[in-house]
mmCIF file of C-alpha atoms in Angstrom:
data_model
loop_
_atom_site.group_PDB
_atom_site.id
_atom_site.type_symbol
_atom_site.label_atom_id
_atom_site.label_comp_id
_atom_site.label_asym_id
_atom_site.label_seq_id
_atom_site.Cartn_x
_atom_site.Cartn_y
_atom_site.Cartn_z
ATOM 1 C CA MET A 756 22.333 0.840 -18.468
ATOM 2 C CA GLN A 757 18.843 0.811 -16.948
ATOM 3 C CA LEU A 758 17.529 -2.655 -17.736
ATOM 4 C CA PRO A 759 14.019 -4.137 -17.523
ATOM 5 C CA SER A 760 12.637 -4.553 -14.045
ATOM 6 C CA ARG A 761 9.805 -6.145 -12.182
ATOM 7 C CA ARG A 762 7.937 -8.920 -14.015
ATOM 8 C CA ALA A 763 10.950 -10.245 -15.857
ATOM 9 C CA LEU A 764 12.635 -10.517 -12.489
ATOM 10 C CA LEU A 765 9.617 -11.716 -10.549
ATOM 11 C CA SER A 766 8.703 -14.621 -12.772
ATOM 12 C CA THR A 767 12.221 -15.973 -12.488
ATOM 13 C CA VAL A 768 12.147 -15.952 -8.719
ATOM 14 C CA GLY A 769 8.516 -17.040 -8.738
ATOM 15 C CA GLY A 770 8.629 -20.021 -10.970
ATOM 16 C CA GLY A 771 12.101 -20.694 -11.620
ATOM 17 C CA LEU A 772 13.896 -21.218 -8.398
ATOM 18 C CA SER A 773 14.525 -24.517 -10.103
ATOM 19 C CA GLY A 774 17.403 -22.798 -11.841
ATOM 20 C CA ALA A 775 16.297 -19.445 -10.721
ATOM 21 C CA LEU A 776 18.923 -16.834 -10.659
ATOM 22 C CA ALA A 777 21.290 -18.470 -13.074
ATOM 23 C CA GLY A 778 21.522 -16.748 -16.406
ATOM 24 C CA CYS A 779 20.216 -13.225 -16.738
ATOM 25 C CA LEU A 780 18.061 -11.142 -14.441
ATOM 26 C CA ASP A 781 19.126 -7.956 -16.218
ATOM 27 C CA ARG A 782 20.362 -5.744 -13.380
ATOM 28 C CA ASP A 783 19.868 -8.452 -10.820
ATOM 29 C CA ARG A 784 20.805 -11.901 -12.026
ATOM 30 C CA THR A 785 24.215 -13.341 -11.956
ATOM 31 C CA GLY A 786 25.638 -13.625 -15.431
ATOM 32 C CA THR A 787 27.345 -11.451 -17.979
ATOM 33 C CA GLU A 788 25.989 -8.843 -20.328
ATOM 34 C CA ALA A 789 27.879 -8.664 -23.614
ATOM 35 C CA ALA A 790 27.842 -5.266 -25.283
ATOM 36 C CA GLU A 791 28.487 -5.402 -29.004
ATOM 37 C CA THR A 792 29.437 -2.235 -30.836
ATOM 38 C CA SER A 793 31.023 -1.390 -34.141
ATOM 39 C CA THR A 794 34.323 -0.905 -32.304
ATOM 40 C CA GLY A 795 34.430 -4.215 -30.471
ATOM 41 C CA THR A 796 32.985 -6.147 -27.561
ATOM 42 C CA ALA A 797 32.866 -5.246 -23.893
ATOM 43 C CA THR A 798 31.453 -7.098 -20.931
ATOM 44 C CA ALA A 799 29.939 -5.950 -17.671
ATOM 45 C CA ARG A 800 28.470 -7.900 -14.778
ATOM 46 C CA PRO A 801 25.059 -6.849 -13.442
ATOM 47 C CA THR A 802 24.370 -6.558 -9.738
ATOM 48 C CA ALA A 803 23.929 -10.095 -8.439
ATOM 49 C CA THR A 804 21.388 -11.555 -6.079
ATOM 50 C CA GLU A 805 22.058 -14.636 -4.040
ATOM 51 C CA PRO A 806 22.441 -17.750 -6.231
ATOM 52 C CA LEU A 807 19.189 -19.496 -5.302
ATOM 53 C CA GLN A 808 18.537 -22.920 -6.769
ATOM 54 C CA THR A 809 16.189 -25.680 -5.677
ATOM 55 C CA ALA A 810 15.278 -28.957 -7.337
ATOM 56 C CA ILE A 811 11.597 -29.153 -8.305
ATOM 57 C CA THR A 812 9.926 -32.473 -9.047
ATOM 58 C CA ASP A 813 6.690 -32.865 -10.986
ATOM 59 C CA GLY A 814 3.674 -32.146 -8.787
ATOM 60 C CA ALA A 815 5.800 -30.852 -5.917
ATOM 61 C CA LEU A 816 4.947 -27.639 -4.097
ATOM 62 C CA ASP A 817 7.035 -24.685 -5.281
ATOM 63 C CA ALA A 818 5.731 -21.615 -3.451
ATOM 64 C CA HIS A 819 7.995 -18.778 -2.359
ATOM 65 C CA VAL A 820 7.776 -15.292 -0.920
ATOM 66 C CA SER A 821 10.365 -12.859 -2.248
ATOM 67 C CA VAL A 822 11.029 -9.134 -2.188
ATOM 68 C CA HIS A 823 11.865 -6.915 -5.141
ATOM 69 C CA ASN A 824 13.267 -3.479 -4.453
ATOM 70 C CA ASP A 825 12.323 -1.516 -7.553
ATOM 71 C CA GLY A 826 13.133 1.800 -5.899
ATOM 72 C CA ASP A 827 16.311 3.828 -6.189
ATOM 73 C CA ALA A 828 17.582 3.337 -2.618
ATOM 74 C CA PRO A 829 18.241 0.378 -0.276
ATOM 75 C CA ALA A 830 15.299 -0.779 1.846
ATOM 76 C CA THR A 831 14.819 -2.942 4.933
ATOM 77 C CA VAL A 832 11.796 -5.231 4.707
ATOM 78 C CA THR A 833 10.263 -7.421 7.406
ATOM 79 C CA ALA A 834 7.879 -10.127 6.173
ATOM 80 C CA GLU A 835 5.766 -12.529 8.193
ATOM 81 C CA LEU A 836 3.952 -15.688 7.087
ATOM 82 C CA ARG A 837 0.936 -16.737 9.181
ATOM 83 C CA ARG A 838 -1.462 -19.658 9.023
ATOM 84 C CA ASP A 839 -4.553 -19.733 11.236
ATOM 85 C CA GLY A 840 -3.058 -16.911 13.288
ATOM 86 C CA THR A 841 0.191 -18.766 13.954
ATOM 87 C CA VAL A 842 3.505 -17.405 12.706
ATOM 88 C CA VAL A 843 5.035 -19.942 10.313
ATOM 89 C CA ASP A 844 8.057 -17.886 9.278
ATOM 90 C CA GLU A 845 9.425 -14.380 9.670
ATOM 91 C CA ARG A 846 12.349 -12.695 7.999
ATOM 92 C CA THR A 847 13.983 -9.263 7.849
ATOM 93 C CA ARG A 848 16.097 -8.442 4.827
ATOM 94 C CA ASP A 849 18.202 -5.474 3.764
ATOM 95 C CA VAL A 850 17.643 -5.247 0.008
ATOM 96 C CA ASN A 851 19.656 -3.014 -2.294
ATOM 97 C CA ASP A 852 17.878 -1.122 -5.037
ATOM 98 C CA GLY A 853 17.236 -3.228 -8.123
ATOM 99 C CA VAL A 854 17.628 -6.532 -6.270
ATOM 100 C CA VAL A 855 15.275 -9.512 -5.915
ATOM 101 C CA ALA A 856 15.795 -11.629 -2.784
ATOM 102 C CA LEU A 857 14.126 -14.738 -1.413
ATOM 103 C CA LEU A 858 12.402 -14.336 1.960
ATOM 104 C CA PHE A 859 11.013 -17.802 2.688
ATOM 105 C CA SER A 860 9.283 -20.845 1.199
ATOM 106 C CA VAL A 861 5.823 -22.168 2.021
ATOM 107 C CA PRO A 862 6.104 -25.594 3.686
ATOM 108 C CA GLU A 863 2.739 -27.081 2.665
ATOM 109 C CA PRO A 864 -0.556 -26.233 0.937
ATOM 110 C CA GLY A 865 -3.013 -24.055 2.828
ATOM 111 C CA SER A 866 -4.413 -20.571 3.353
ATOM 112 C CA TYR A 867 -1.806 -18.065 4.506
ATOM 113 C CA THR A 868 -1.574 -14.395 5.401
ATOM 114 C CA VAL A 869 1.573 -12.570 4.372
ATOM 115 C CA SER A 870 2.400 -9.200 5.910
ATOM 116 C CA ALA A 871 5.236 -6.890 4.918
ATOM 117 C CA SER A 872 6.523 -3.724 6.545
ATOM 118 C CA LEU A 873 9.306 -1.267 5.768
ATOM 119 C CA ASP A 874 11.649 0.161 8.378
ATOM 120 C CA ALA A 875 11.006 3.547 6.812
ATOM 121 C CA GLY A 876 7.260 3.098 7.389
ATOM 122 C CA GLY A 877 4.459 1.571 5.372
ATOM 123 C CA SER A 878 2.967 -1.908 5.515
ATOM 124 C CA ALA A 879 0.657 -4.227 3.590
ATOM 125 C CA THR A 880 -1.102 -7.576 4.084
ATOM 126 C CA HIS A 881 -2.121 -10.212 1.551
ATOM 127 C CA ASP A 882 -4.216 -13.387 1.887
ATOM 128 C CA TRP A 883 -2.620 -16.153 -0.150
ATOM 129 C CA ARG A 884 -4.140 -19.507 -1.081
ATOM 130 C CA VAL A 885 -1.530 -22.150 -1.906
ATOM 131 C CA GLU A 886 -3.047 -25.308 -3.355
ATOM 132 C CA ALA A 887 -1.410 -28.707 -3.803
ATOM 133 C CA GLY A 888 1.026 -28.648 -6.716
ATOM 134 C CA TYR A 889 1.243 -24.837 -6.654
ATOM 135 C CA ARG A 890 4.137 -23.366 -8.629
ATOM 136 C CA GLY A 891 4.774 -19.681 -8.299
ATOM 137 C CA SER A 892 5.563 -16.886 -5.892
ATOM 138 C CA LEU A 893 4.237 -13.913 -4.014
ATOM 139 C CA THR A 894 6.520 -10.901 -4.295
ATOM 140 C CA VAL A 895 6.675 -7.935 -1.952
ATOM 141 C CA GLN A 896 7.090 -4.994 -4.300
ATOM 142 C CA VAL A 897 9.036 -1.982 -2.958
ATOM 143 C CA ASP A 898 8.925 0.928 -5.392
ATOM 144 C CA GLY A 899 9.969 3.994 -3.420
ATOM 145 C CA SER A 900 6.393 5.128 -2.713
ATOM 146 C CA GLY A 901 6.732 4.174 0.957
ATOM 147 C CA GLU A 902 3.968 1.564 0.727
ATOM 148 C CA PRO A 903 4.806 -2.054 -0.164
ATOM 149 C CA SER A 904 2.483 -4.026 -2.427
ATOM 150 C CA PHE A 905 2.122 -7.647 -3.530
ATOM 151 C CA GLU A 906 2.311 -9.290 -6.947
ATOM 152 C CA GLU A 907 1.665 -12.985 -7.567
ATOM 153 C CA THR A 908 3.325 -14.932 -10.374
ATOM 154 C CA LEU A 909 2.011 -18.362 -11.394
ATOM 155 C CA VAL A 910 4.137 -20.746 -13.446
ATOM 156 C CA ASP A 911 2.638 -23.052 -16.094
ATOM 157 C CA ARG A 912 -0.858 -22.609 -14.709
ATOM 158 C CA ALA A 913 -3.429 -24.995 -16.169
ATOM 159 C CA CYS A 914 -5.675 -23.609 -18.893
ATOM 160 C CA ALA A 915 -9.186 -22.668 -17.813
ATOM 161 C CA THR A 916 -10.552 -24.419 -20.916
ATOM 162 C CA GLY A 917 -8.287 -27.456 -20.895
ATOM 163 C CA GLU A 918 -4.763 -28.036 -22.096
ATOM 164 C CA GLY A 919 -5.164 -26.113 -25.330
ATOM 165 C CA THR A 920 -1.626 -26.787 -26.584
ATOM 166 C CA THR A 921 -1.757 -28.444 -30.003
ATOM 167 C CA THR A 922 1.796 -29.788 -30.193
ATOM 168 C CA SER A 923 4.655 -30.702 -27.889
ATOM 169 C CA LEU A 924 6.692 -27.914 -26.344
ATOM 170 C CA PRO A 925 9.137 -26.331 -26.715
ATOM 171 C CA TYR A 926 8.265 -25.731 -30.348
ATOM 172 C CA SER A 927 11.095 -25.837 -32.889
ATOM 173 C CA ILE A 928 11.041 -24.255 -36.335
ATOM 174 C CA PRO A 929 12.599 -26.766 -38.754
ATOM 175 C CA ASP A 930 16.240 -25.963 -39.569
ATOM 176 C CA ALA A 931 16.186 -22.808 -37.409
ATOM 177 C CA PRO A 932 19.038 -22.234 -34.909
ATOM 178 C CA GLU A 933 18.349 -23.033 -31.278
ATOM 179 C CA THR A 934 18.461 -20.254 -28.697
ATOM 180 C CA HIS A 935 20.632 -20.433 -25.599
ATOM 181 C CA THR A 936 17.537 -20.830 -23.383
ATOM 182 C CA ARG A 937 13.946 -21.724 -24.152
ATOM 183 C CA GLY A 938 11.629 -18.878 -25.061
ATOM 184 C CA ARG A 939 9.068 -18.157 -22.359
ATOM 185 C CA ALA A 940 5.971 -16.014 -21.990
ATOM 186 C CA GLU A 941 4.642 -13.822 -19.195
ATOM 187 C CA LEU A 942 1.011 -12.723 -19.189
ATOM 188 C CA ALA A 943 0.271 -10.033 -16.588
ATOM 189 C CA ASN A 944 -3.127 -8.724 -15.540
ATOM 190 C CA GLU A 945 -2.702 -5.050 -14.686
ATOM 191 C CA SER A 946 -6.329 -4.134 -15.413
ATOM 192 C CA GLY A 947 -7.297 -3.921 -11.751
ATOM 193 C CA ASP A 948 -10.047 -6.538 -12.208
ATOM 194 C CA PRO A 949 -10.238 -10.303 -12.806
ATOM 195 C CA VAL A 950 -9.923 -11.188 -16.498
ATOM 196 C CA THR A 951 -10.282 -14.184 -18.778
ATOM 197 C CA VAL A 952 -7.732 -14.039 -21.571
ATOM 198 C CA THR A 953 -6.752 -16.425 -24.364
ATOM 199 C CA LEU A 954 -3.156 -16.604 -25.561
ATOM 200 C CA ALA A 955 -2.299 -18.288 -28.864
ATOM 201 C CA VAL A 956 1.173 -18.570 -30.416
ATOM 202 C CA ALA A 957 1.709 -19.772 -33.985
ATOM 203 C CA HIS A 958 4.347 -20.230 -36.656
ATOM 204 C CA ASP A 959 3.156 -20.042 -40.245
ATOM 205 C CA SER A 960 -0.240 -21.779 -40.224
ATOM 206 C CA LEU A 961 0.401 -23.923 -37.138
ATOM 207 C CA THR A 962 -0.918 -22.737 -33.775
ATOM 208 C CA PHE A 963 1.340 -24.720 -31.466
ATOM 209 C CA PHE A 964 0.151 -23.156 -28.211
ATOM 210 C CA GLU A 965 -3.294 -21.945 -27.151
ATOM 211 C CA CYS A 966 -4.552 -21.517 -23.623
ATOM 212 C CA THR A 967 -7.270 -19.576 -21.799
ATOM 213 C CA TYR A 968 -6.380 -18.213 -18.362
ATOM 214 C CA GLU A 969 -8.481 -16.753 -15.586
ATOM 215 C CA LEU A 970 -6.349 -14.213 -13.733
ATOM 216 C CA ASP A 971 -7.143 -12.132 -10.690
ATOM 217 C CA ALA A 972 -5.978 -8.527 -10.493
ATOM 218 C CA ASP A 973 -2.183 -8.241 -10.171
ATOM 219 C CA GLN A 974 -1.629 -11.867 -11.151
ATOM 220 C CA THR A 975 0.942 -12.945 -13.719
ATOM 221 C CA VAL A 976 1.157 -16.349 -15.361
ATOM 222 C CA ALA A 977 4.501 -17.551 -16.716
ATOM 223 C CA VAL A 978 4.685 -20.153 -19.483
ATOM 224 C CA GLU A 979 8.085 -21.817 -19.468
ATOM 225 C CA GLY A 980 9.680 -23.710 -22.353
ATOM 226 C CA LEU A 981 7.491 -22.273 -25.106
ATOM 227 C CA THR A 982 9.993 -22.182 -27.988
ATOM 228 C CA ALA A 983 13.400 -23.680 -28.707
ATOM 229 C CA THR A 984 14.464 -21.850 -31.860
ATOM 230 C CA ALA A 985 15.011 -18.392 -33.250
ATOM 231 C CA GLY A 986 12.490 -17.067 -35.729
ATOM 232 C CA GLU A 987 9.315 -15.037 -36.028
ATOM 233 C CA TYR A 988 6.105 -16.124 -34.338
ATOM 234 C CA THR A 989 2.541 -14.786 -34.432
ATOM 235 C CA VAL A 990 0.908 -13.963 -31.093
ATOM 236 C CA ASP A 991 -2.858 -13.530 -30.614
ATOM 237 C CA VAL A 992 -4.109 -12.216 -27.256
ATOM 238 C CA ASP A 993 -7.887 -11.983 -26.784
ATOM 239 C CA VAL A 994 -9.522 -10.609 -23.610
ATOM 240 C CA GLU A 995 -13.045 -11.915 -23.013
ATOM 241 C CA THR A 996 -14.422 -8.559 -21.850
ATOM 242 C CA GLY A 997 -12.958 -6.717 -24.833
ATOM 243 C CA GLY A 998 -9.568 -5.983 -26.331
ATOM 244 C CA ARG A 999 -7.480 -8.018 -28.732
ATOM 245 C CA THR A 1000 -3.962 -7.753 -30.143
ATOM 246 C CA VAL A 1001 -2.322 -9.759 -32.914
ATOM 247 C CA SER A 1002 1.413 -9.123 -33.082
ATOM 248 C CA ARG A 1003 4.794 -10.590 -33.986
ATOM 249 C CA TRP A 1004 7.324 -12.092 -31.595
ATOM 250 C CA ARG A 1005 10.796 -11.845 -33.108
ATOM 251 C CA ILE A 1006 13.665 -13.928 -31.714
ATOM 252 C CA PRO A 1007 17.091 -13.315 -33.310
ATOM 253 C CA PRO A 1008 19.582 -16.211 -33.123
ATOM 254 C CA ASP A 1009 21.778 -14.303 -30.641
ATOM 255 C CA TYR A 1010 18.880 -13.497 -28.289
ATOM 256 C CA ALA A 1011 19.904 -15.806 -25.450
ATOM 257 C CA TRP A 1012 16.953 -15.247 -23.071
ATOM 258 C CA PRO A 1013 13.876 -14.729 -25.292
ATOM 259 C CA LEU A 1014 10.793 -13.389 -23.528
ATOM 260 C CA LEU A 1015 7.256 -12.853 -24.793
ATOM 261 C CA SER A 1016 5.803 -10.122 -22.575
ATOM 262 C CA ILE A 1017 2.027 -9.527 -22.501
ATOM 263 C CA THR A 1018 0.166 -7.008 -20.355
ATOM 264 C CA VAL A 1019 -3.591 -6.569 -19.994
ATOM 265 C CA PRO A 1020 -3.913 -2.846 -19.132
ATOM 266 C CA ALA A 1021 -6.755 -1.021 -17.433
ATOM 267 C CA GLU A 1022 -7.749 0.502 -20.781
ATOM 268 C CA GLY A 1023 -7.107 -0.389 -24.398
ATOM 269 C CA ASN A 1024 -5.851 -3.512 -26.112
ATOM 270 C CA PRO A 1025 -3.266 -5.909 -24.650
ATOM 271 C CA LEU A 1026 0.374 -4.865 -25.003
ATOM 272 C CA VAL A 1027 2.513 -7.535 -26.674
ATOM 273 C CA GLY A 1028 6.285 -7.343 -26.963
ATOM 274 C CA CYS A 1029 9.581 -8.713 -25.694
ATOM 275 C CA GLY A 1030 9.839 -6.784 -22.413
ATOM 276 C CA GLU A 1031 8.637 -3.723 -20.568
ATOM 277 C CA GLY A 1032 8.360 -0.365 -22.267
ATOM 278 C CA GLY A 1033 10.548 2.597 -21.388
ATOM 279 C CA ASP A 1034 12.869 5.175 -22.867
ATOM 280 C CA VAL A 1035 15.321 4.724 -25.720
ATOM 281 C CA GLN A 1036 18.242 7.070 -25.078
ATOM 282 C CA VAL A 1037 19.792 8.810 -28.089
ATOM 283 C CA ALA A 1038 22.784 11.183 -28.195
ATOM 284 C CA VAL A 1039 22.565 13.710 -31.044
ATOM 285 C CA ASP A 1040 25.625 15.643 -32.286
ATOM 286 C CA ASN A 1041 25.757 18.424 -34.866
ATOM 287 C CA ALA A 1042 29.087 18.067 -36.663
ATOM 288 C CA THR A 1043 28.437 20.917 -39.095
ATOM 289 C CA ASP A 1044 29.463 24.564 -38.827
ATOM 290 C CA SER A 1045 25.868 25.808 -38.893
ATOM 291 C CA ALA A 1046 22.636 25.228 -36.974
ATOM 292 C CA VAL A 1047 20.631 22.115 -37.956
ATOM 293 C CA ALA A 1048 16.984 21.249 -37.278
ATOM 294 C CA ALA A 1049 16.161 17.553 -36.903
ATOM 295 C CA THR A 1050 13.270 15.290 -35.925
ATOM 296 C CA LEU A 1051 13.834 11.867 -34.372
ATOM 297 C CA ALA A 1052 10.995 9.344 -34.373
ATOM 298 C CA LEU A 1053 10.559 5.760 -33.188
ATOM 299 C CA GLU A 1054 8.343 3.637 -35.415
ATOM 300 C CA ARG A 1055 6.786 0.234 -34.779
ATOM 301 C CA ASP A 1056 5.120 -1.571 -37.665
ATOM 302 C CA GLY A 1057 4.921 1.700 -39.554
ATOM 303 C CA GLN A 1058 3.324 3.626 -36.681
ATOM 304 C CA THR A 1059 5.122 6.427 -34.828
ATOM 305 C CA VAL A 1060 5.216 5.745 -31.086
ATOM 306 C CA GLY A 1061 7.595 8.516 -29.991
ATOM 307 C CA GLU A 1062 8.918 11.677 -31.601
ATOM 308 C CA GLN A 1063 11.035 14.690 -30.696
ATOM 309 C CA SER A 1064 12.264 17.705 -32.672
ATOM 310 C CA LEU A 1065 15.320 19.769 -31.833
ATOM 311 C CA ASP A 1066 17.447 22.627 -33.148
ATOM 312 C CA LEU A 1067 21.163 22.219 -32.600
ATOM 313 C CA PRO A 1068 23.672 25.051 -33.019
ATOM 314 C CA ALA A 1069 26.909 24.441 -34.878
ATOM 315 C CA GLY A 1070 28.959 21.885 -32.935
ATOM 316 C CA GLY A 1071 26.116 21.403 -30.449
ATOM 317 C CA SER A 1072 24.903 18.157 -28.890
ATOM 318 C CA GLU A 1073 21.849 16.983 -26.976
ATOM 319 C CA ASP A 1074 20.701 13.778 -25.285
ATOM 320 C CA ILE A 1075 17.054 12.861 -25.803
ATOM 321 C CA ALA A 1076 14.745 10.054 -24.655
ATOM 322 C CA LEU A 1077 12.069 8.522 -26.872
ATOM 323 C CA SER A 1078 9.362 6.623 -25.001
ATOM 324 C CA THR A 1079 8.136 3.143 -25.981
ATOM 325 C CA PRO A 1080 4.864 1.515 -24.828
ATOM 326 C CA VAL A 1081 6.323 -2.003 -24.744
ATOM 327 C CA GLY A 1082 9.640 -3.688 -25.365
ATOM 328 C CA ASP A 1083 10.062 -4.543 -29.051
ATOM 329 C CA PHE A 1084 12.033 -3.960 -32.246
ATOM 330 C CA TYR A 1085 11.705 -0.373 -33.466
ATOM 331 C CA SER A 1086 12.975 1.801 -36.316
ATOM 332 C CA LEU A 1087 14.719 5.047 -35.417
ATOM 333 C CA VAL A 1088 14.024 7.550 -38.199
ATOM 334 C CA VAL A 1089 16.039 10.784 -38.329
ATOM 335 C CA THR A 1090 14.876 13.610 -40.575
ATOM 336 C CA ALA A 1091 17.193 16.641 -40.781
ATOM 337 C CA ASP A 1092 17.939 19.596 -43.011
ATOM 338 C CA THR A 1093 20.759 17.529 -44.485
ATOM 339 C CA GLY A 1094 18.741 14.373 -45.246
ATOM 340 C CA THR A 1095 17.031 11.328 -43.736
ATOM 341 C CA ALA A 1096 18.328 8.086 -42.244
ATOM 342 C CA SER A 1097 16.893 5.141 -40.329
ATOM 343 C CA ALA A 1098 18.227 2.233 -38.284
ATOM 344 C CA ALA A 1099 16.845 -0.607 -36.195
ATOM 345 C CA VAL A 1100 16.870 -0.242 -32.416
ATOM 346 C CA VAL A 1101 15.670 -2.838 -29.948
ATOM 347 C CA ARG A 1102 14.400 -2.734 -26.388
ATOM 348 C CA CYS A 1103 13.812 -6.280 -25.124
ATOM 349 C CA TYR A 1104 14.399 -8.133 -21.887
ATOM 350 C CA CYS A 1105 18.122 -8.990 -21.828
ATOM 351 C CA TYR A 1106 18.566 -7.706 -25.399
ATOM 352 C CA ARG A 1107 18.795 -3.973 -25.912
ATOM 353 C CA SER A 1108 20.289 -1.253 -28.095
ATOM 354 C CA VAL A 1109 22.902 0.813 -26.266
ATOM 355 C CA ARG A 1110 25.056 3.834 -27.004
ATOM 356 C CA THR A 1111 22.736 4.934 -29.793
ATOM 357 C CA GLY A 1112 24.116 8.076 -31.391
ATOM 358 C CA VAL A 1113 23.050 10.315 -34.261
ATOM 359 C CA THR A 1114 25.591 12.499 -36.057
ATOM 360 C CA LEU A 1115 24.333 15.354 -38.203
ATOM 361 C CA ASP A 1116 26.911 16.329 -40.815
ATOM 362 C CA ALA A 1117 26.995 17.754 -44.321
ATOM 363 C CA GLY A 1118 25.643 14.510 -45.771
ATOM 364 C CA ARG A 1119 22.724 12.428 -44.563
ATOM 365 C CA PRO A 1120 22.498 11.769 -40.798
ATOM 366 C CA ARG A 1121 24.564 8.870 -39.458
ATOM 367 C CA ILE A 1122 23.163 6.476 -36.828
ATOM 368 C CA ASP A 1123 25.455 4.286 -34.712
ATOM 369 C CA THR A 1124 24.239 1.748 -32.162
ATOM 370 C CA GLY A 1125 25.195 -1.512 -30.499
ATOM 371 C CA VAL A 1126 23.283 -4.308 -28.769
ATOM 372 C CA ARG A 1127 23.788 -5.374 -25.179
ATOM 373 C CA ARG A 1128 22.566 -8.845 -24.369
ATOM 374 C CA CYS A 1129 22.734 -11.254 -21.460
ATOM 375 C CA THR A 1130 24.828 -14.349 -22.055
#
């Protein structure tokens, strides 16, 4: 199964080496994915990175340089850390596709220059300011284009307008079940320009978290320990220069690694969900003895986000992919000559529908699916 990549991985290495690669990194963390289906339970272990853990004390420097190979082939990366023209650290790593690996840590606050080069060609340089008490990481991003790039993730960055939070965190809904790990948020600026953005999270009439961030281009801020319980929360994301989204954040009780994923794009309103967007794979089978026409659509809050029509001959089958703009809970609606059916499908970080199949028979269409989750 192709699982979420990039930011969900980067923030863990970037802010969470204090327990970093324990748990679930989708393809890349150690841990176990449990796949639940109507026929039973199966387990599979994702590709593992090195088990990196460091103890972080309050106010201590926690700055790391890592590499994430988001391409489809192994890569060899050489990274160099300089300060005032002097080499502080240098490391060459062979990184398999889909893997996040630590390169080195920054020893003390200061202004640094980080350079990265690929054995296959291509290089990039980034000036990095690490202040006292910094928590976060700079990640060398390898995506198969031949040119590395950099992405910075900041953890629990102070609000630009003060603390903002109106109650103690993590927030707990009374009498709601606790999740295996605390819910966290990632707010990424992919607009290409600096932005000022306000994030507010509420339950019922209580806004228990509100913070305004000033983010440079390609910066991500991670908010750890936001929620402690399953439930439904309201998220309000407001960009100062224009664009606002109010959405729901749904956390089922069995969602062990809940993530609130927010992206400020170059155009349009912020994207709010529970992971990165991508394709939902569906296998369609015609079990009748005649040709059947069908339309499959993905809906989110009553709006169609992806749709595909097909004509299947008797006994025919076809695999299709329906695109989603952001990870979230969707409804798969199947309309065929024989009737209509719908079912919930989910595409979240570490919580995803798998083996989704549609059977077209003499009655209404039948939809079967299971959920794979990290445990």
